[in-house]
């Protein structure tokens, strides 16, 4: 309850900040700081708890391995994303060239969690004004699953196993657990909301509407997002926009002719 209450409080503060400064997204900055806090607390736990105790020496090796794998996974998906965007998005290329120092720092943060890359467009500082489309932001959020699967979930399991063996929770272990739990809870909540919004609005393409009004598959939408395209086709429209075509009166048409 304390974690949930703290999360709601931070969310409200971010919304107040956005209202006071239109065009900003303070929640992105909070997520980046949370990711950095989670990463640092994990390092402290691994070094001071697992690295100094013979009882959990095997957990130390596994924890370091998963942390390295997670960072390599983040680096791989971020490199793939940047390669696509810098090749096709001239505005982002120019922005990164003009702000190379701050870009390098953000990319370093993104190695701990790819979602931190969204800082480039959060607007809380004058320099953070890169233009990311909704499709690009969704793609960055999807890539954040790498950290959840390769670092956060294994870290929770290692925390539970290590502290069960030692029969005690140190301050660094508790700190790491709280930070990881916060990151996982936020990530799950955000993705559930994104899924709800995705599935609650049926979308039809022009061709599909004229034929039978079939929905595009989730695989197609995800594929378009992964390739840096819009999640929906260019001729997409919502179900509310679909207007049935009036039937042609053949007799009237012949008279006109």
mmCIF file of N, CA and C in Angstrom, residues 73-134:
data_model
loop_
_atom_site.group_PDB
_atom_site.id
_atom_site.type_symbol
_atom_site.label_atom_id
_atom_site.label_comp_id
_atom_site.label_asym_id
_atom_site.label_seq_id
_atom_site.Cartn_x
_atom_site.Cartn_y
_atom_site.Cartn_z
ATOM 1 N N UNK A 73 21.290 -6.639 -23.839
ATOM 2 C CA UNK A 73 20.010 -6.667 -24.548
ATOM 3 C C UNK A 73 19.474 -5.269 -24.804
ATOM 4 N N UNK A 74 19.569 -4.407 -23.784
ATOM 5 C CA UNK A 74 19.138 -3.015 -23.962
ATOM 6 C C UNK A 74 19.957 -2.315 -25.036
ATOM 7 N N UNK A 75 21.273 -2.546 -25.007
ATOM 8 C CA UNK A 75 22.143 -1.924 -26.008
ATOM 9 C C UNK A 75 21.794 -2.403 -27.416
ATOM 10 N N UNK A 76 21.458 -3.689 -27.547
ATOM 11 C CA UNK A 76 21.140 -4.244 -28.866
ATOM 12 C C UNK A 76 19.855 -3.644 -29.433
ATOM 13 N N UNK A 77 18.779 -3.628 -28.631
ATOM 14 C CA UNK A 77 17.505 -3.114 -29.151
ATOM 15 C C UNK A 77 17.574 -1.600 -29.361
ATOM 16 N N UNK A 78 18.326 -0.897 -28.505
ATOM 17 C CA UNK A 78 18.458 0.552 -28.680
ATOM 18 C C UNK A 78 19.266 0.874 -29.934
ATOM 19 N N UNK A 79 20.318 0.101 -30.187
ATOM 20 C CA UNK A 79 21.114 0.306 -31.399
ATOM 21 C C UNK A 79 20.273 0.068 -32.645
ATOM 22 N N UNK A 80 19.454 -0.981 -32.610
ATOM 23 C CA UNK A 80 18.560 -1.268 -33.737
ATOM 24 C C UNK A 80 17.576 -0.116 -33.956
ATOM 25 N N UNK A 81 17.016 0.390 -32.861
ATOM 26 C CA UNK A 81 16.062 1.499 -32.942
ATOM 27 C C UNK A 81 16.726 2.755 -33.502
ATOM 28 N N UNK A 82 17.909 3.103 -32.974
ATOM 29 C CA UNK A 82 18.601 4.315 -33.421
ATOM 30 C C UNK A 82 19.042 4.198 -34.876
ATOM 31 N N UNK A 83 19.457 3.013 -35.285
ATOM 32 C CA UNK A 83 19.867 2.822 -36.680
ATOM 33 C C UNK A 83 18.705 3.123 -37.626
ATOM 34 N N UNK A 84 17.519 2.618 -37.272
ATOM 35 C CA UNK A 84 16.351 2.875 -38.110
ATOM 36 C C UNK A 84 15.966 4.351 -38.116
ATOM 37 N N UNK A 85 15.946 4.952 -36.919
ATOM 38 C CA UNK A 85 15.472 6.328 -36.818
ATOM 39 C C UNK A 85 16.455 7.322 -37.433
ATOM 40 N N UNK A 86 17.744 7.130 -37.206
ATOM 41 C CA UNK A 86 18.733 8.062 -37.754
ATOM 42 C C UNK A 86 18.827 7.956 -39.270
ATOM 43 N N UNK A 87 18.451 6.814 -39.799
ATOM 44 C CA UNK A 87 18.462 6.641 -41.254
ATOM 45 C C UNK A 87 17.260 7.317 -41.914
ATOM 46 N N UNK A 88 16.117 7.316 -41.209
ATOM 47 C CA UNK A 88 14.875 7.813 -41.814
ATOM 48 C C UNK A 88 14.381 9.133 -41.226
ATOM 49 N N UNK A 89 14.838 9.484 -40.026
ATOM 50 C CA UNK A 89 14.329 10.674 -39.345
ATOM 51 C C UNK A 89 15.420 11.744 -39.313
ATOM 52 N N UNK A 90 15.349 12.667 -40.249
ATOM 53 C CA UNK A 90 16.387 13.698 -40.351
ATOM 54 C C UNK A 90 16.351 14.648 -39.157
ATOM 55 N N UNK A 91 15.153 14.936 -38.632
ATOM 56 C CA UNK A 91 15.034 15.852 -37.498
ATOM 57 C C UNK A 91 15.729 15.286 -36.264
ATOM 58 N N UNK A 92 15.509 13.999 -35.986
ATOM 59 C CA UNK A 92 16.158 13.375 -34.833
ATOM 60 C C UNK A 92 17.667 13.321 -35.028
ATOM 61 N N UNK A 93 18.105 13.063 -36.250
ATOM 62 C CA UNK A 93 19.538 13.032 -36.550
ATOM 63 C C UNK A 93 20.171 14.394 -36.267
ATOM 64 N N UNK A 94 19.517 15.460 -36.701
ATOM 65 C CA UNK A 94 20.047 16.811 -36.465
ATOM 66 C C UNK A 94 20.047 17.152 -34.981
ATOM 67 N N UNK A 95 18.983 16.742 -34.274
ATOM 68 C CA UNK A 95 18.909 17.043 -32.845
ATOM 69 C C UNK A 95 20.030 16.341 -32.082
ATOM 70 N N UNK A 96 20.269 15.070 -32.380
ATOM 71 C CA UNK A 96 21.316 14.322 -31.689
ATOM 72 C C UNK A 96 22.694 14.884 -32.019
ATOM 73 N N UNK A 97 22.886 15.355 -33.240
ATOM 74 C CA UNK A 97 24.168 15.954 -33.611
ATOM 75 C C UNK A 97 24.402 17.264 -32.869
ATOM 76 N N UNK A 98 23.335 18.041 -32.678
ATOM 77 C CA UNK A 98 23.465 19.331 -31.996
ATOM 78 C C UNK A 98 23.540 19.192 -30.483
ATOM 79 N N UNK A 99 23.102 18.058 -29.952
ATOM 80 C CA UNK A 99 23.090 17.843 -28.493
ATOM 81 C C UNK A 99 23.795 16.533 -28.158
ATOM 82 N N UNK A 100 25.017 16.389 -28.652
ATOM 83 C CA UNK A 100 25.734 15.121 -28.512
ATOM 84 C C UNK A 100 26.037 14.768 -27.058
ATOM 85 N N UNK A 101 26.357 15.756 -26.226
ATOM 86 C CA UNK A 101 26.714 15.470 -24.830
ATOM 87 C C UNK A 101 25.525 14.923 -24.052
ATOM 88 N N UNK A 102 24.396 15.611 -24.145
ATOM 89 C CA UNK A 102 23.218 15.158 -23.415
ATOM 90 C C UNK A 102 22.668 13.867 -24.018
ATOM 91 N N UNK A 103 22.857 13.678 -25.326
ATOM 92 C CA UNK A 103 22.432 12.433 -25.963
ATOM 93 C C UNK A 103 23.235 11.253 -25.437
ATOM 94 N N UNK A 104 24.543 11.444 -25.267
ATOM 95 C CA UNK A 104 25.392 10.373 -24.741
ATOM 96 C C UNK A 104 24.961 9.978 -23.330
ATOM 97 N N UNK A 105 24.608 10.960 -22.503
ATOM 98 C CA UNK A 105 24.153 10.665 -21.142
ATOM 99 C C UNK A 105 22.827 9.904 -21.156
ATOM 100 N N UNK A 106 21.912 10.314 -22.033
ATOM 101 C CA UNK A 106 20.614 9.638 -22.109
ATOM 102 C C UNK A 106 20.774 8.211 -22.624
ATOM 103 N N UNK A 107 21.660 8.012 -23.590
ATOM 104 C CA UNK A 107 21.900 6.659 -24.096
ATOM 105 C C UNK A 107 22.498 5.777 -23.005
ATOM 106 N N UNK A 108 23.377 6.351 -22.165
ATOM 107 C CA UNK A 108 23.914 5.593 -21.032
ATOM 108 C C UNK A 108 22.783 5.167 -20.093
ATOM 109 N N UNK A 109 21.861 6.081 -19.804
ATOM 110 C CA UNK A 109 20.708 5.722 -18.977
ATOM 111 C C UNK A 109 19.859 4.649 -19.655
ATOM 112 N N UNK A 110 19.743 4.740 -20.979
ATOM 113 C CA UNK A 110 18.930 3.775 -21.713
ATOM 114 C C UNK A 110 19.539 2.381 -21.692
ATOM 115 N N UNK A 111 20.838 2.273 -21.455
ATOM 116 C CA UNK A 111 21.449 0.953 -21.318
ATOM 117 C C UNK A 111 20.959 0.245 -20.059
ATOM 118 N N UNK A 112 20.508 1.005 -19.065
ATOM 119 C CA UNK A 112 19.920 0.394 -17.865
ATOM 120 C C UNK A 112 18.443 0.115 -18.067
ATOM 121 N N UNK A 113 17.770 0.944 -18.860
ATOM 122 C CA UNK A 113 16.363 0.731 -19.226
ATOM 123 C C UNK A 113 16.086 1.572 -20.470
ATOM 124 N N UNK A 114 15.691 0.912 -21.555
ATOM 125 C CA UNK A 114 15.536 1.601 -22.838
ATOM 126 C C UNK A 114 14.504 2.726 -22.763
ATOM 127 N N UNK A 115 13.530 2.601 -21.865
ATOM 128 C CA UNK A 115 12.486 3.625 -21.767
ATOM 129 C C UNK A 115 13.052 4.995 -21.398
ATOM 130 N N UNK A 116 14.256 5.027 -20.834
ATOM 131 C CA UNK A 116 14.873 6.308 -20.486
ATOM 132 C C UNK A 116 15.184 7.138 -21.721
ATOM 133 N N UNK A 117 15.220 6.517 -22.900
ATOM 134 C CA UNK A 117 15.513 7.276 -24.122
ATOM 135 C C UNK A 117 14.416 8.295 -24.420
ATOM 136 N N UNK A 118 13.217 8.074 -23.878
ATOM 137 C CA UNK A 118 12.117 9.023 -24.095
ATOM 138 C C UNK A 118 12.409 10.391 -23.491
ATOM 139 N N UNK A 119 13.473 10.493 -22.695
ATOM 140 C CA UNK A 119 13.864 11.788 -22.136
ATOM 141 C C UNK A 119 14.154 12.825 -23.219
ATOM 142 N N UNK A 120 14.554 12.367 -24.399
ATOM 143 C CA UNK A 120 14.942 13.316 -25.447
ATOM 144 C C UNK A 120 13.793 14.234 -25.852
ATOM 145 N N UNK A 121 12.556 13.826 -25.576
ATOM 146 C CA UNK A 121 11.407 14.640 -25.994
ATOM 147 C C UNK A 121 10.525 15.073 -24.834
ATOM 148 N N UNK A 122 11.026 14.933 -23.584
ATOM 149 C CA UNK A 122 10.164 15.225 -22.425
ATOM 150 C C UNK A 122 9.940 16.717 -22.222
ATOM 151 N N UNK A 123 10.870 17.570 -22.664
ATOM 152 C CA UNK A 123 10.673 19.008 -22.610
ATOM 153 C C UNK A 123 10.888 19.664 -21.259
ATOM 154 N N UNK A 124 11.371 18.920 -20.252
ATOM 155 C CA UNK A 124 11.555 19.545 -18.933
ATOM 156 C C UNK A 124 12.767 20.473 -18.921
ATOM 157 N N UNK A 125 13.678 20.293 -19.883
ATOM 158 C CA UNK A 125 14.783 21.221 -20.109
ATOM 159 C C UNK A 125 14.679 21.740 -21.540
ATOM 160 N N UNK A 126 15.156 22.958 -21.792
ATOM 161 C CA UNK A 126 15.043 23.503 -23.151
ATOM 162 C C UNK A 126 15.697 22.616 -24.208
ATOM 163 N N UNK A 127 16.767 21.901 -23.831
ATOM 164 C CA UNK A 127 17.465 21.071 -24.814
ATOM 165 C C UNK A 127 16.698 19.791 -25.153
ATOM 166 N N UNK A 128 15.827 19.343 -24.254
ATOM 167 C CA UNK A 128 15.131 18.071 -24.451
ATOM 168 C C UNK A 128 13.864 18.297 -25.270
ATOM 169 N N UNK A 129 14.063 18.666 -26.527
ATOM 170 C CA UNK A 129 12.931 19.021 -27.381
ATOM 171 C C UNK A 129 12.923 18.247 -28.689
ATOM 172 N N UNK A 130 13.511 17.046 -28.696
ATOM 173 C CA UNK A 130 13.477 16.224 -29.907
ATOM 174 C C UNK A 130 12.036 15.812 -30.199
ATOM 175 N N UNK A 131 11.744 15.607 -31.481
ATOM 176 C CA UNK A 131 10.391 15.251 -31.894
ATOM 177 C C UNK A 131 10.298 13.739 -32.090
ATOM 178 N N UNK A 132 9.510 13.080 -31.215
ATOM 179 C CA UNK A 132 9.230 11.655 -31.361
ATOM 180 C C UNK A 132 7.741 11.483 -31.622
ATOM 181 N N UNK A 133 7.414 10.690 -32.621
ATOM 182 C CA UNK A 133 6.007 10.436 -32.920
ATOM 183 C C UNK A 133 5.424 9.469 -31.895
ATOM 184 N N UNK A 134 4.105 9.327 -31.911
ATOM 185 C CA UNK A 134 3.445 8.392 -31.001
ATOM 186 C C UNK A 134 3.916 6.963 -31.266
#
